[in-house]
């Protein structure tokens, strides 16, 4: 569609747009399924709200959108281990418009911004491309740059980071129902590709449910719900609220994905049983264990070696080079907590050195017989929780120490006063 100078849609384009009904009435062959994909054991839902979900194979195990981490090599590794659907890293729609040919393309010279942050391949299906935006025009314009290369376009309404607050997008749009309605409705009218949304919950349950209903009414085909508020980060992480996700699922007619609180494959099954959702979306735990959806236990060094193979195989992804250090750090987290010298070396190393670290660790494990000690180290997934527990212990110890010091001072005062007023002289002898 035509855009004005601010990236908003030309109002005259609305009259030319297909109806919402026409936009959603797509043929199955417009959403090619992954070759050889195994269908779920549950029969497809017959509701018309499930047409798109059914057409992409009824995915249950979903790779979440993660900035610089859910790139092509990592997505393909997760697909090998039973992931049914994957999201791209968040793409900034405004930057797609602002920088149409002025960013390094990883050795390919100057390329449009979208080609420096998005890459896929024939086997990378079904795929959802996620965008952040704060105007309908920017969202639609950015999404059009990847139409035909993905099966859906997702609007990020869940990013809680400071950069999202400064840029006014992600979870910092959650209270702006009017803007969300405009963006989702406009995208559904002007895109040929189905639109989905990912949100965090709001502090009040009724506000979360109202927002979810609004997103469904605007035409979103799938809603992913992270059961935490935007303030629940790092040491303030807290438990994921599966109960509110269950209520969203009960009230909406479109497919719902649950996000948050998944550490292992057993958690996937528990979450689906508790909430009744159509799929579970996982982020942090997958970074440490890309084989999570398979239910298999695989040594992290073997997973790191395998990731490096995928990194080389899909080296055309420009995000891959930025992502490699982060992936290896998380895959090798326990080892790097034990071998702190390697962790320090990785912080300032080039990609060539990074790719040799798994081999270095394997050799040192064998020489030092350290495997069991490393297994006892804390996990990447629990780092914030463990840190919060340690902070709480330190706080309790500090309070106990202050209380002991106050009591000691009070005892000393009592002793002084007792001696001062206690006349021990025997006046009767005088």
GROMACS .gro file of C-alpha atoms in nm:
model
  430
    1UNK     CA    1   0.000   0.000   0.000
    2UNK     CA    2   0.095   0.362  -0.043
    3UNK     CA    3   0.252   0.526   0.261
    4UNK     CA    4   0.271   0.886   0.373
    5UNK     CA    5   0.594   1.044   0.497
    6UNK     CA    6   0.545   0.898   0.845
    7UNK     CA    7   0.506   0.545   0.714
    8UNK     CA    8   0.127   0.539   0.772
    9UNK     CA    9  -0.117   0.393   0.524
   10UNK     CA   10  -0.283   0.618   0.269
   11UNK     CA   11  -0.653   0.623   0.370
   12UNK     CA   12  -0.754   0.581   0.006
   13UNK     CA   13  -0.591   0.238   0.008
   14UNK     CA   14  -0.849   0.108   0.254
   15UNK     CA   15  -1.125   0.112  -0.007
   16UNK     CA   16  -0.910  -0.104  -0.236
   17UNK     CA   17  -0.831  -0.358   0.033
   18UNK     CA   18  -0.980  -0.707   0.038
   19UNK     CA   19  -1.223  -0.781   0.317
   20UNK     CA   20  -1.107  -0.955   0.629
   21UNK     CA   21  -1.309  -1.259   0.522
   22UNK     CA   22  -1.133  -1.267   0.183
   23UNK     CA   23  -0.795  -1.221   0.348
   24UNK     CA   24  -0.849  -1.524   0.571
   25UNK     CA   25  -1.010  -1.751   0.311
   26UNK     CA   26  -0.683  -1.881   0.173
   27UNK     CA   27  -0.626  -2.209   0.001
   28UNK     CA   28  -0.420  -2.468   0.179
   29UNK     CA   29  -0.154  -2.464  -0.091
   30UNK     CA   30  -0.071  -2.103   0.002
   31UNK     CA   31   0.079  -2.238   0.323
   32UNK     CA   32   0.312  -2.520   0.220
   33UNK     CA   33   0.375  -2.766   0.498
   34UNK     CA   34   0.713  -2.892   0.600
   35UNK     CA   35   0.811  -3.191   0.390
   36UNK     CA   36   0.779  -3.517   0.575
   37UNK     CA   37   0.623  -3.342   0.873
   38UNK     CA   38   0.457  -3.575   1.119
   39UNK     CA   39   0.106  -3.480   1.212
   40UNK     CA   40   0.008  -3.457   1.574
   41UNK     CA   41  -0.186  -3.739   1.730
   42UNK     CA   42  -0.487  -3.512   1.789
   43UNK     CA   43  -0.731  -3.465   1.498
   44UNK     CA   44  -0.735  -3.113   1.349
   45UNK     CA   45  -0.987  -2.873   1.502
   46UNK     CA   46  -1.272  -2.828   1.254
   47UNK     CA   47  -1.349  -2.468   1.351
   48UNK     CA   48  -1.288  -2.209   1.078
   49UNK     CA   49  -1.072  -2.024   1.330
   50UNK     CA   50  -0.829  -2.314   1.297
   51UNK     CA   51  -0.796  -2.316   0.917
   52UNK     CA   52  -0.451  -2.158   0.918
   53UNK     CA   53  -0.328  -2.357   1.218
   54UNK     CA   54  -0.441  -2.681   1.054
   55UNK     CA   55  -0.280  -2.585   0.724
   56UNK     CA   56   0.067  -2.561   0.883
   57UNK     CA   57   0.043  -2.901   1.048
   58UNK     CA   58  -0.116  -2.823   1.388
   59UNK     CA   59   0.215  -2.729   1.554
   60UNK     CA   60   0.255  -2.810   1.924
   61UNK     CA   61   0.624  -2.738   1.986
   62UNK     CA   62   0.725  -2.385   1.894
   63UNK     CA   63   1.061  -2.205   1.888
   64UNK     CA   64   1.002  -1.859   2.032
   65UNK     CA   65   1.124  -1.537   1.869
   66UNK     CA   66   1.456  -1.442   2.029
   67UNK     CA   67   1.667  -1.143   1.932
   68UNK     CA   68   1.986  -1.264   1.758
   69UNK     CA   69   1.914  -1.618   1.879
   70UNK     CA   70   1.629  -1.775   1.679
   71UNK     CA   71   1.819  -1.729   1.354
   72UNK     CA   72   1.823  -1.986   1.070
   73UNK     CA   73   2.100  -2.225   1.192
   74UNK     CA   74   1.945  -2.249   1.537
   75UNK     CA   75   1.592  -2.289   1.399
   76UNK     CA   76   1.704  -2.574   1.177
   77UNK     CA   77   1.875  -2.747   1.469
   78UNK     CA   78   1.557  -2.721   1.678
   79UNK     CA   79   1.352  -2.855   1.385
   80UNK     CA   80   1.576  -3.161   1.379
   81UNK     CA   81   1.472  -3.225   1.739
   82UNK     CA   82   1.096  -3.210   1.689
   83UNK     CA   83   1.017  -2.837   1.675
   84UNK     CA   84   0.700  -2.800   1.465
   85UNK     CA   85   0.710  -2.423   1.412
   86UNK     CA   86   0.969  -2.149   1.453
   87UNK     CA   87   0.968  -1.770   1.475
   88UNK     CA   88   1.242  -1.543   1.345
   89UNK     CA   89   1.423  -1.300   1.573
   90UNK     CA   90   1.229  -0.977   1.616
   91UNK     CA   91   1.266  -0.748   1.313
   92UNK     CA   92   1.236  -0.372   1.361
   93UNK     CA   93   0.984  -0.258   1.099
   94UNK     CA   94   1.086   0.106   1.128
   95UNK     CA   95   1.449   0.024   1.050
   96UNK     CA   96   1.338  -0.175   0.746
   97UNK     CA   97   1.193   0.147   0.607
   98UNK     CA   98   1.469   0.378   0.724
   99UNK     CA   99   1.766   0.174   0.601
  100UNK     CA  100   1.675   0.020   0.270
  101UNK     CA  101   2.030  -0.027   0.149
  102UNK     CA  102   2.285   0.086   0.401
  103UNK     CA  103   2.379  -0.201   0.629
  104UNK     CA  104   2.661  -0.453   0.608
  105UNK     CA  105   2.544  -0.789   0.479
  106UNK     CA  106   2.807  -1.008   0.641
  107UNK     CA  107   3.061  -0.990   0.360
  108UNK     CA  108   2.801  -0.928   0.089
  109UNK     CA  109   2.854  -0.552   0.080
  110UNK     CA  110   2.574  -0.307   0.151
  111UNK     CA  111   2.231  -0.469   0.146
  112UNK     CA  112   1.877  -0.365   0.242
  113UNK     CA  113   1.824  -0.380   0.617
  114UNK     CA  114   1.574  -0.665   0.586
  115UNK     CA  115   1.833  -0.884   0.413
  116UNK     CA  116   2.077  -0.824   0.697
  117UNK     CA  117   1.834  -0.959   0.958
  118UNK     CA  118   1.620  -1.217   0.776
  119UNK     CA  119   1.720  -1.542   0.607
  120UNK     CA  120   1.543  -1.869   0.544
  121UNK     CA  121   1.555  -2.177   0.322
  122UNK     CA  122   1.315  -2.429   0.168
  123UNK     CA  123   1.333  -2.659   0.470
  124UNK     CA  124   1.268  -2.376   0.717
  125UNK     CA  125   0.890  -2.422   0.724
  126UNK     CA  126   0.650  -2.340   0.872
  127UNK     CA  127   0.802  -2.006   0.968
  128UNK     CA  128   0.663  -1.695   1.137
  129UNK     CA  129   0.844  -1.365   1.084
  130UNK     CA  130   0.807  -1.138   1.387
  131UNK     CA  131   0.810  -0.759   1.366
  132UNK     CA  132   0.802  -0.482   1.621
  133UNK     CA  133   0.633  -0.157   1.521
  134UNK     CA  134   0.428   0.126   1.666
  135UNK     CA  135   0.241   0.245   1.356
  136UNK     CA  136   0.015   0.044   1.124
  137UNK     CA  137   0.200   0.170   0.818
  138UNK     CA  138   0.544   0.065   0.937
  139UNK     CA  139   0.416  -0.278   1.043
  140UNK     CA  140   0.257  -0.347   0.706
  141UNK     CA  141   0.548  -0.209   0.502
  142UNK     CA  142   0.803  -0.415   0.693
  143UNK     CA  143   0.590  -0.729   0.670
  144UNK     CA  144   0.553  -0.693   0.294
  145UNK     CA  145   0.930  -0.726   0.260
  146UNK     CA  146   0.914  -1.090   0.369
  147UNK     CA  147   0.578  -1.196   0.224
  148UNK     CA  148   0.616  -1.515   0.025
  149UNK     CA  149   0.913  -1.625   0.239
  150UNK     CA  150   0.720  -1.714   0.556
  151UNK     CA  151   0.383  -1.858   0.653
  152UNK     CA  152   0.274  -1.582   0.896
  153UNK     CA  153   0.361  -1.234   1.022
  154UNK     CA  154   0.370  -1.178   1.399
  155UNK     CA  155   0.332  -0.851   1.587
  156UNK     CA  156   0.558  -0.830   1.891
  157UNK     CA  157   0.361  -0.709   2.192
  158UNK     CA  158   0.575  -0.890   2.447
  159UNK     CA  159   0.930  -0.750   2.446
  160UNK     CA  160   0.996  -0.612   2.799
  161UNK     CA  161   1.349  -0.480   2.746
  162UNK     CA  162   1.456  -0.122   2.801
  163UNK     CA  163   1.515  -0.068   2.429
  164UNK     CA  164   1.148  -0.151   2.367
  165UNK     CA  165   1.047   0.106   2.627
  166UNK     CA  166   1.264   0.373   2.463
  167UNK     CA  167   1.135   0.282   2.117
  168UNK     CA  168   0.773   0.246   2.234
  169UNK     CA  169   0.705  -0.101   2.102
  170UNK     CA  170   0.667  -0.456   2.229
  171UNK     CA  171   0.515  -0.495   2.576
  172UNK     CA  172   0.505  -0.117   2.617
  173UNK     CA  173   0.209  -0.100   2.378
  174UNK     CA  174  -0.008  -0.338   2.581
  175UNK     CA  175  -0.220  -0.061   2.738
  176UNK     CA  176  -0.273   0.111   2.402
  177UNK     CA  177  -0.564  -0.102   2.282
  178UNK     CA  178  -0.660   0.149   2.013
  179UNK     CA  179  -0.316   0.134   1.849
  180UNK     CA  180  -0.301  -0.245   1.872
  181UNK     CA  181  -0.644  -0.268   1.711
  182UNK     CA  182  -0.534  -0.039   1.428
  183UNK     CA  183  -0.211  -0.228   1.362
  184UNK     CA  184  -0.363  -0.577   1.363
  185UNK     CA  185  -0.670  -0.478   1.162
  186UNK     CA  186  -0.467  -0.287   0.904
  187UNK     CA  187  -0.220  -0.573   0.864
  188UNK     CA  188  -0.500  -0.826   0.820
  189UNK     CA  189  -0.655  -0.607   0.548
  190UNK     CA  190  -0.336  -0.530   0.355
  191UNK     CA  191  -0.128  -0.848   0.384
  192UNK     CA  192  -0.180  -1.170   0.196
  193UNK     CA  193  -0.003  -1.353   0.478
  194UNK     CA  194  -0.190  -1.441   0.801
  195UNK     CA  195  -0.120  -1.223   1.104
  196UNK     CA  196  -0.047  -1.349   1.458
  197UNK     CA  197   0.038  -1.176   1.786
  198UNK     CA  198   0.252  -1.245   2.092
  199UNK     CA  199   0.173  -1.069   2.420
  200UNK     CA  200   0.270  -1.058   2.787
  201UNK     CA  201  -0.004  -1.048   3.046
  202UNK     CA  202  -0.120  -0.726   3.212
  203UNK     CA  203  -0.129  -0.681   3.592
  204UNK     CA  204  -0.510  -0.714   3.596
  205UNK     CA  205  -0.661  -1.038   3.471
  206UNK     CA  206  -0.963  -0.868   3.314
  207UNK     CA  207  -0.734  -0.638   3.110
  208UNK     CA  208  -0.541  -0.936   2.973
  209UNK     CA  209  -0.861  -1.115   2.872
  210UNK     CA  210  -1.004  -0.800   2.712
  211UNK     CA  211  -0.686  -0.745   2.512
  212UNK     CA  212  -0.682  -1.107   2.395
  213UNK     CA  213  -1.045  -1.078   2.276
  214UNK     CA  214  -0.963  -0.756   2.092
  215UNK     CA  215  -0.671  -0.918   1.909
  216UNK     CA  216  -0.895  -1.207   1.804
  217UNK     CA  217  -1.168  -0.970   1.684
  218UNK     CA  218  -0.915  -0.783   1.469
  219UNK     CA  219  -0.836  -1.102   1.276
  220UNK     CA  220  -0.522  -1.253   1.432
  221UNK     CA  221  -0.492  -1.621   1.348
  222UNK     CA  222  -0.285  -1.733   1.651
  223UNK     CA  223  -0.215  -1.568   1.987
  224UNK     CA  224   0.093  -1.654   2.195
  225UNK     CA  225   0.067  -1.554   2.562
  226UNK     CA  226   0.365  -1.519   2.795
  227UNK     CA  227   0.231  -1.564   3.147
  228UNK     CA  228   0.440  -1.288   3.305
  229UNK     CA  229   0.409  -0.909   3.313
  230UNK     CA  230   0.671  -0.690   3.151
  231UNK     CA  231   0.817  -0.606   3.493
  232UNK     CA  232   0.902  -0.969   3.565
  233UNK     CA  233   1.262  -0.980   3.448
  234UNK     CA  234   1.590  -1.132   3.566
  235UNK     CA  235   1.597  -1.149   3.949
  236UNK     CA  236   1.231  -1.035   3.951
  237UNK     CA  237   1.135  -1.313   3.712
  238UNK     CA  238   0.884  -1.493   3.933
  239UNK     CA  239   0.663  -1.785   3.839
  240UNK     CA  240   0.480  -1.796   3.507
  241UNK     CA  241   0.101  -1.769   3.547
  242UNK     CA  242  -0.041  -2.066   3.357
  243UNK     CA  243  -0.386  -2.003   3.508
  244UNK     CA  244  -0.438  -1.680   3.313
  245UNK     CA  245  -0.322  -1.853   2.994
  246UNK     CA  246  -0.583  -2.122   3.063
  247UNK     CA  247  -0.853  -1.855   3.092
  248UNK     CA  248  -0.741  -1.693   2.764
  249UNK     CA  249  -0.766  -2.034   2.597
  250UNK     CA  250  -1.115  -2.090   2.740
  251UNK     CA  251  -1.246  -1.755   2.620
  252UNK     CA  252  -1.094  -1.736   2.271
  253UNK     CA  253  -1.173  -1.935   1.958
  254UNK     CA  254  -0.836  -1.903   1.781
  255UNK     CA  255  -0.535  -2.127   1.861
  256UNK     CA  256  -0.336  -2.025   2.169
  257UNK     CA  257   0.033  -2.087   2.243
  258UNK     CA  258   0.157  -2.081   2.603
  259UNK     CA  259   0.496  -1.919   2.666
  260UNK     CA  260   0.695  -1.915   2.988
  261UNK     CA  261   0.779  -2.155   3.269
  262UNK     CA  262   0.909  -2.435   3.043
  263UNK     CA  263   1.240  -2.585   3.153
  264UNK     CA  264   1.218  -2.938   3.008
  265UNK     CA  265   0.998  -3.166   2.800
  266UNK     CA  266   0.795  -3.275   3.104
  267UNK     CA  267   0.706  -2.909   3.158
  268UNK     CA  268   0.575  -2.895   2.800
  269UNK     CA  269   0.334  -3.178   2.874
  270UNK     CA  270   0.235  -3.031   3.212
  271UNK     CA  271   0.169  -2.690   3.061
  272UNK     CA  272  -0.050  -2.826   2.782
  273UNK     CA  273  -0.245  -3.043   3.024
  274UNK     CA  274  -0.295  -2.754   3.269
  275UNK     CA  275  -0.386  -2.482   3.019
  276UNK     CA  276  -0.542  -2.677   2.732
  277UNK     CA  277  -0.344  -2.468   2.482
  278UNK     CA  278  -0.271  -2.577   2.128
  279UNK     CA  279   0.107  -2.543   2.157
  280UNK     CA  280   0.391  -2.448   2.387
  281UNK     CA  281   0.642  -2.181   2.286
  282UNK     CA  282   0.988  -2.211   2.443
  283UNK     CA  283   1.283  -1.970   2.447
  284UNK     CA  284   1.539  -1.973   2.731
  285UNK     CA  285   1.540  -2.349   2.791
  286UNK     CA  286   1.587  -2.418   2.419
  287UNK     CA  287   1.900  -2.203   2.409
  288UNK     CA  288   2.060  -2.437   2.660
  289UNK     CA  289   1.905  -2.753   2.516
  290UNK     CA  290   1.794  -2.731   2.149
  291UNK     CA  291   1.689  -3.099   2.174
  292UNK     CA  292   1.431  -3.020   2.443
  293UNK     CA  293   1.126  -3.100   2.228
  294UNK     CA  294   1.261  -3.448   2.155
  295UNK     CA  295   1.267  -3.546   2.520
  296UNK     CA  296   1.620  -3.679   2.468
  297UNK     CA  297   1.916  -3.621   2.701
  298UNK     CA  298   2.220  -3.522   2.494
  299UNK     CA  299   2.555  -3.405   2.626
  300UNK     CA  300   2.593  -3.030   2.583
  301UNK     CA  301   2.931  -3.065   2.409
  302UNK     CA  302   2.768  -3.285   2.144
  303UNK     CA  303   2.495  -3.022   2.102
  304UNK     CA  304   2.758  -2.750   2.070
  305UNK     CA  305   2.941  -2.949   1.801
  306UNK     CA  306   2.614  -2.999   1.618
  307UNK     CA  307   2.527  -2.632   1.638
  308UNK     CA  308   2.862  -2.550   1.476
  309UNK     CA  309   2.772  -2.786   1.190
  310UNK     CA  310   2.443  -2.601   1.137
  311UNK     CA  311   2.628  -2.270   1.162
  312UNK     CA  312   2.854  -2.372   0.871
  313UNK     CA  313   2.570  -2.524   0.670
  314UNK     CA  314   2.358  -2.210   0.685
  315UNK     CA  315   2.635  -1.952   0.684
  316UNK     CA  316   2.439  -1.739   0.437
  317UNK     CA  317   2.231  -1.616   0.733
  318UNK     CA  318   2.383  -1.275   0.819
  319UNK     CA  319   2.260  -1.304   1.179
  320UNK     CA  320   2.452  -1.628   1.229
  321UNK     CA  321   2.784  -1.457   1.296
  322UNK     CA  322   2.632  -1.231   1.562
  323UNK     CA  323   2.446  -1.522   1.719
  324UNK     CA  324   2.729  -1.776   1.745
  325UNK     CA  325   2.891  -1.639   2.061
  326UNK     CA  326   2.558  -1.622   2.244
  327UNK     CA  327   2.461  -1.974   2.142
  328UNK     CA  328   2.792  -2.128   2.241
  329UNK     CA  329   2.795  -1.942   2.570
  330UNK     CA  330   2.452  -2.083   2.661
  331UNK     CA  331   2.520  -2.433   2.530
  332UNK     CA  332   2.846  -2.444   2.728
  333UNK     CA  333   2.718  -2.251   3.029
  334UNK     CA  334   2.799  -2.511   3.294
  335UNK     CA  335   3.147  -2.571   3.152
  336UNK     CA  336   3.219  -2.199   3.137
  337UNK     CA  337   3.108  -2.155   3.499
  338UNK     CA  338   3.373  -2.418   3.584
  339UNK     CA  339   3.642  -2.309   3.336
  340UNK     CA  340   3.619  -1.937   3.395
  341UNK     CA  341   3.939  -1.869   3.200
  342UNK     CA  342   3.768  -1.995   2.884
  343UNK     CA  343   3.468  -1.776   2.955
  344UNK     CA  344   3.692  -1.472   2.980
  345UNK     CA  345   3.870  -1.569   2.658
  346UNK     CA  346   3.535  -1.604   2.476
  347UNK     CA  347   3.432  -1.253   2.574
  348UNK     CA  348   3.709  -1.103   2.358
  349UNK     CA  349   3.756  -1.378   2.097
  350UNK     CA  350   3.687  -1.386   1.724
  351UNK     CA  351   3.458  -1.639   1.560
  352UNK     CA  352   3.745  -1.872   1.470
  353UNK     CA  353   3.841  -1.917   1.835
  354UNK     CA  354   3.479  -1.949   1.950
  355UNK     CA  355   3.424  -2.248   1.725
  356UNK     CA  356   3.718  -2.430   1.885
  357UNK     CA  357   3.596  -2.393   2.245
  358UNK     CA  358   3.387  -2.715   2.258
  359UNK     CA  359   3.695  -2.914   2.156
  360UNK     CA  360   3.909  -2.741   2.418
  361UNK     CA  361   3.654  -2.818   2.688
  362UNK     CA  362   3.624  -3.182   2.583
  363UNK     CA  363   4.000  -3.225   2.611
  364UNK     CA  364   4.015  -3.058   2.953
  365UNK     CA  365   3.724  -3.264   3.080
  366UNK     CA  366   3.912  -3.582   2.990
  367UNK     CA  367   4.242  -3.464   3.136
  368UNK     CA  368   4.097  -3.329   3.460
  369UNK     CA  369   3.815  -3.583   3.507
  370UNK     CA  370   3.583  -3.289   3.569
  371UNK     CA  371   3.262  -3.407   3.399
  372UNK     CA  372   3.071  -3.486   3.720
  373UNK     CA  373   3.174  -3.158   3.884
  374UNK     CA  374   3.056  -2.967   3.578
  375UNK     CA  375   2.720  -3.145   3.580
  376UNK     CA  376   2.666  -3.018   3.933
  377UNK     CA  377   2.698  -2.653   3.821
  378UNK     CA  378   2.389  -2.435   3.788
  379UNK     CA  379   2.202  -2.415   3.456
  380UNK     CA  380   2.159  -2.122   3.220
  381UNK     CA  381   1.779  -2.145   3.255
  382UNK     CA  382   1.795  -2.106   3.633
  383UNK     CA  383   2.066  -1.839   3.647
  384UNK     CA  384   1.827  -1.556   3.743
  385UNK     CA  385   1.638  -1.777   3.987
  386UNK     CA  386   1.962  -1.893   4.149
  387UNK     CA  387   2.086  -1.536   4.164
  388UNK     CA  388   1.760  -1.425   4.321
  389UNK     CA  389   1.788  -1.703   4.580
  390UNK     CA  390   2.147  -1.603   4.658
  391UNK     CA  391   2.046  -1.238   4.686
  392UNK     CA  392   1.766  -1.335   4.920
  393UNK     CA  393   2.007  -1.541   5.132
  394UNK     CA  394   2.251  -1.250   5.148
  395UNK     CA  395   1.970  -1.014   5.242
  396UNK     CA  396   1.850  -1.248   5.518
  397UNK     CA  397   2.208  -1.290   5.645
  398UNK     CA  398   2.253  -0.912   5.643
  399UNK     CA  399   1.929  -0.861   5.834
  400UNK     CA  400   2.024  -1.136   6.083
  401UNK     CA  401   2.362  -0.972   6.138
  402UNK     CA  402   2.203  -0.630   6.196
  403UNK     CA  403   1.952  -0.784   6.433
  404UNK     CA  404   2.232  -0.961   6.623
  405UNK     CA  405   2.428  -0.635   6.646
  406UNK     CA  406   2.120  -0.450   6.774
  407UNK     CA  407   2.057  -0.721   7.032
  408UNK     CA  408   2.421  -0.711   7.141
  409UNK     CA  409   2.400  -0.334   7.184
  410UNK     CA  410   2.075  -0.364   7.378
  411UNK     CA  411   2.227  -0.633   7.603
  412UNK     CA  412   2.531  -0.416   7.670
  413UNK     CA  413   2.306  -0.122   7.755
  414UNK     CA  414   2.096  -0.336   7.986
  415UNK     CA  415   2.409  -0.467   8.157
  416UNK     CA  416   2.545  -0.115   8.207
  417UNK     CA  417   2.220   0.014   8.349
  418UNK     CA  418   2.186  -0.289   8.575
  419UNK     CA  419   2.533  -0.233   8.720
  420UNK     CA  420   2.478   0.141   8.750
  421UNK     CA  421   2.163   0.114   8.959
  422UNK     CA  422   2.257  -0.201   9.153
  423UNK     CA  423   2.414  -0.081   9.485
  424UNK     CA  424   2.643  -0.365   9.596
  425UNK     CA  425   2.794  -0.181   9.901
  426UNK     CA  426   2.695  -0.322  10.241
  427UNK     CA  427   2.588  -0.002  10.415
  428UNK     CA  428   2.493  -0.195  10.728
  429UNK     CA  429   2.863  -0.248  10.815
  430UNK     CA  430   2.932   0.124  10.841
   0.00000   0.00000   0.00000
